[in-house]
Tab-separated table of C-alpha atoms in Angstrom:
chain	number	residue	atom	x	y	z
A	1	UNK	CA	0.000	0.000	0.000
A	2	UNK	CA	1.369	3.378	-0.953
A	3	UNK	CA	0.000	6.822	-0.188
A	4	UNK	CA	1.359	10.288	0.549
A	5	UNK	CA	0.478	9.717	4.185
A	6	UNK	CA	0.783	5.914	4.751
A	7	UNK	CA	-0.333	6.278	8.378
A	8	UNK	CA	-3.832	7.144	7.185
A	9	UNK	CA	-4.441	4.109	4.958
A	10	UNK	CA	-6.984	1.501	6.015
A	11	UNK	CA	-7.324	-1.921	4.451
A	12	UNK	CA	-10.468	-4.020	4.518
A	13	UNK	CA	-10.347	-7.616	3.303
A	14	UNK	CA	-13.308	-9.788	2.487
A	15	UNK	CA	-12.249	-13.422	2.415
A	16	UNK	CA	-14.885	-16.150	2.271
A	17	UNK	CA	-12.709	-18.972	0.964
A	18	UNK	CA	-13.872	-22.332	2.305
A	19	UNK	CA	-10.943	-24.692	1.862
A	20	UNK	CA	-13.220	-27.641	2.690
A	21	UNK	CA	-15.627	-27.038	-0.218
A	22	UNK	CA	-14.416	-27.118	-3.828
A	23	UNK	CA	-15.394	-24.054	-5.829
A	24	UNK	CA	-14.366	-20.598	-7.020
A	25	UNK	CA	-14.054	-17.912	-4.356
A	26	UNK	CA	-13.253	-14.201	-4.476
A	27	UNK	CA	-11.073	-12.336	-2.004
A	28	UNK	CA	-11.638	-8.572	-2.087
A	29	UNK	CA	-9.124	-5.996	-0.831
A	30	UNK	CA	-10.257	-2.389	-0.351
A	31	UNK	CA	-7.769	0.313	0.646
A	32	UNK	CA	-8.867	3.834	1.611
A	33	UNK	CA	-6.859	6.880	2.602
A	34	UNK	CA	-7.796	9.695	4.940
A	35	UNK	CA	-9.184	11.827	2.113
A	36	UNK	CA	-11.735	9.186	1.071
A	37	UNK	CA	-9.905	7.838	-1.963
A	38	UNK	CA	-10.452	4.084	-2.234
A	39	UNK	CA	-9.156	1.319	-4.433
A	40	UNK	CA	-10.473	-2.219	-4.676
A	41	UNK	CA	-8.809	-5.297	-6.165
A	42	UNK	CA	-9.905	-8.908	-6.168
A	43	UNK	CA	-8.207	-12.265	-6.213
A	44	UNK	CA	-9.879	-15.434	-7.492
A	45	UNK	CA	-9.143	-18.543	-5.457
A	46	UNK	CA	-10.031	-21.952	-6.901
A	47	UNK	CA	-10.393	-24.681	-4.285
A	48	UNK	CA	-10.010	-28.047	-6.019
A	49	UNK	CA	-9.983	-31.681	-4.970
A	50	UNK	CA	-7.639	-33.801	-7.084
A	51	UNK	CA	-7.109	-36.554	-4.500
A	52	UNK	CA	-8.917	-39.850	-4.987
A	53	UNK	CA	-10.562	-41.528	-2.003
A	54	UNK	CA	-8.516	-44.172	-0.214
A	55	UNK	CA	-9.970	-47.671	0.015
A	56	UNK	CA	-8.724	-50.018	2.732
A	57	UNK	CA	-9.926	-53.607	2.437
A	58	UNK	CA	-11.024	-54.946	5.815
A	59	UNK	CA	-9.883	-58.503	6.407
A	60	UNK	CA	-7.744	-60.336	3.872
A	61	UNK	CA	-7.438	-59.041	0.309
A	62	UNK	CA	-6.663	-62.595	-0.854
A	63	UNK	CA	-8.432	-65.344	1.029
A	64	UNK	CA	-9.587	-68.966	1.035
A	65	UNK	CA	-13.223	-69.710	1.766
A	66	UNK	CA	-14.541	-73.190	2.540
A	67	UNK	CA	-16.956	-74.641	0.005
A	68	UNK	CA	-20.520	-74.642	1.349
A	69	UNK	CA	-19.910	-72.113	4.151
A	70	UNK	CA	-21.847	-68.850	3.996
A	71	UNK	CA	-19.670	-66.028	2.664
A	72	UNK	CA	-19.972	-62.627	4.360
A	73	UNK	CA	-17.793	-59.896	2.915
A	74	UNK	CA	-15.790	-57.947	5.519
A	75	UNK	CA	-16.218	-54.690	3.562
A	76	UNK	CA	-13.907	-51.703	3.201
A	77	UNK	CA	-12.977	-48.480	4.939
A	78	UNK	CA	-13.185	-45.254	2.879
A	79	UNK	CA	-11.197	-42.083	3.507
A	80	UNK	CA	-11.464	-38.798	1.617
A	81	UNK	CA	-11.113	-35.070	2.244
A	82	UNK	CA	-14.914	-34.976	2.451
A	83	UNK	CA	-16.055	-38.524	3.234
A	84	UNK	CA	-19.714	-37.449	3.163
A	85	UNK	CA	-19.558	-37.151	-0.631
A	86	UNK	CA	-17.965	-40.531	-1.445
A	87	UNK	CA	-20.021	-43.184	-3.211
A	88	UNK	CA	-19.001	-46.840	-3.184
A	89	UNK	CA	-19.914	-49.331	-5.904
A	90	UNK	CA	-19.191	-53.015	-5.259
A	91	UNK	CA	-19.140	-55.468	-8.160
A	92	UNK	CA	-18.684	-59.214	-8.155
A	93	UNK	CA	-19.925	-61.906	-5.827
A	94	UNK	CA	-18.900	-65.225	-4.337
A	95	UNK	CA	-20.815	-68.422	-5.035
A	96	UNK	CA	-19.928	-70.420	-1.935
A	97	UNK	CA	-21.362	-73.574	-3.551
A	98	UNK	CA	-18.959	-73.687	-6.513
A	99	UNK	CA	-15.203	-74.236	-6.391
A	100	UNK	CA	-13.695	-71.272	-8.234
A	101	UNK	CA	-11.811	-67.998	-7.896
A	102	UNK	CA	-13.931	-64.890	-7.382
A	103	UNK	CA	-13.094	-61.189	-7.442
A	104	UNK	CA	-14.963	-58.454	-5.635
A	105	UNK	CA	-14.097	-54.954	-6.847
A	106	UNK	CA	-14.776	-51.828	-4.806
A	107	UNK	CA	-14.838	-48.456	-6.619
A	108	UNK	CA	-15.014	-45.254	-4.578
A	109	UNK	CA	-15.777	-41.912	-6.263
A	110	UNK	CA	-15.888	-38.503	-4.574
A	111	UNK	CA	-17.928	-35.441	-5.526
A	112	UNK	CA	-15.040	-34.082	-7.630
A	113	UNK	CA	-15.016	-37.193	-9.816
A	114	UNK	CA	-11.816	-38.675	-8.349
A	115	UNK	CA	-12.020	-42.439	-8.049
A	116	UNK	CA	-10.001	-45.399	-6.876
A	117	UNK	CA	-10.494	-49.150	-6.872
A	118	UNK	CA	-9.484	-52.098	-4.717
A	119	UNK	CA	-10.039	-55.793	-5.296
A	120	UNK	CA	-10.536	-58.777	-2.991
A	121	UNK	CA	-9.797	-62.256	-4.386
A	122	UNK	CA	-11.688	-65.175	-2.837
A	123	UNK	CA	-10.746	-68.791	-3.545
A	124	UNK	CA	-13.628	-71.137	-2.769
A	125	UNK	CA	-11.844	-74.340	-1.757
A	126	UNK	CA	-12.713	-77.747	-0.357
A	127	UNK	CA	-10.431	-78.684	2.537
A	128	UNK	CA	-12.875	-80.991	4.325
A	129	UNK	CA	-12.466	-84.731	3.730
A	130	UNK	CA	-15.379	-86.883	2.607
A	131	UNK	CA	-17.579	-88.754	5.079
A	132	UNK	CA	-17.782	-92.551	4.746
A	133	UNK	CA	-20.701	-94.388	6.371
A	134	UNK	CA	-20.691	-98.200	6.439
A	135	UNK	CA	-24.013	-99.622	5.209
A	136	UNK	CA	-25.467	-102.641	7.023
A	137	UNK	CA	-24.105	-104.478	9.998
A	138	UNK	CA	-20.710	-103.711	11.414
A	139	UNK	CA	-19.251	-106.082	12.380
A	140	UNK	CA	-20.586	-108.695	9.924
A	141	UNK	CA	-20.507	-112.385	10.659
A	142	UNK	CA	-20.065	-114.790	7.730
A	143	UNK	CA	-20.263	-118.568	8.077
A	144	UNK	CA	-17.122	-120.345	7.021
A	145	UNK	CA	-17.401	-121.310	3.357
A	146	UNK	CA	-20.297	-118.937	2.580
A	147	UNK	CA	-20.016	-116.160	0.030
A	148	UNK	CA	-19.368	-112.703	1.413
A	149	UNK	CA	-21.226	-109.839	-0.289
A	150	UNK	CA	-20.250	-106.399	0.912
A	151	UNK	CA	-23.161	-104.048	1.678
A	152	UNK	CA	-21.084	-101.051	0.628
A	153	UNK	CA	-20.700	-97.578	2.007
A	154	UNK	CA	-22.280	-94.160	1.602
A	155	UNK	CA	-19.991	-91.330	0.564
A	156	UNK	CA	-20.672	-87.655	1.211
A	157	UNK	CA	-18.551	-84.661	0.340
A	158	UNK	CA	-19.012	-80.934	-0.139
A	159	UNK	CA	-18.149	-81.489	-3.806
A	160	UNK	CA	-19.422	-84.998	-4.661
A	161	UNK	CA	-17.974	-84.781	-8.180
A	162	UNK	CA	-14.490	-85.132	-6.716
A	163	UNK	CA	-14.948	-88.329	-4.666
A	164	UNK	CA	-13.010	-91.475	-5.492
A	165	UNK	CA	-13.331	-94.695	-3.514
A	166	UNK	CA	-10.576	-97.262	-3.106
A	167	UNK	CA	-11.766	-100.536	-1.603
A	168	UNK	CA	-9.579	-103.211	-0.127
A	169	UNK	CA	-11.440	-106.486	0.354
A	170	UNK	CA	-9.437	-109.206	2.067
A	171	UNK	CA	-12.315	-111.453	3.094
A	172	UNK	CA	-11.415	-115.052	2.337
């Protein structure tokens, strides 16, 4: 500020910049001297958000899930400069009844259009052994010299397509 009598200059500033809300703001400076001469200048301030939201996967990002068990996704944690304006879209699902690899993708987008993604990989696996149930009597009594006919067994497994049965029969 310059004036013939600098002691008599007053400066008023109007500043309504909200650094927590993207937008265009104006700062106004008005200087006046003791004789009533005034000058006003403005500054334009653009508040922008160029940072994408942060997605933190809760639980394991790569995990095994037992075939047949109910799958419940652990979800994600979102962080952003203004978390109230973040939208989350989740795509993908897990079919807990089918052995396979599944991906769940989380996409977070804030009000300024910044977005980020994170992915969870779920392997549906079968780590439980089959159940074998003996059919008929156990123990079985066979008269010496008679023919022995085995009554068999019942097999159960989470994935019955994968069962093989090896039988050893040493009845003489």
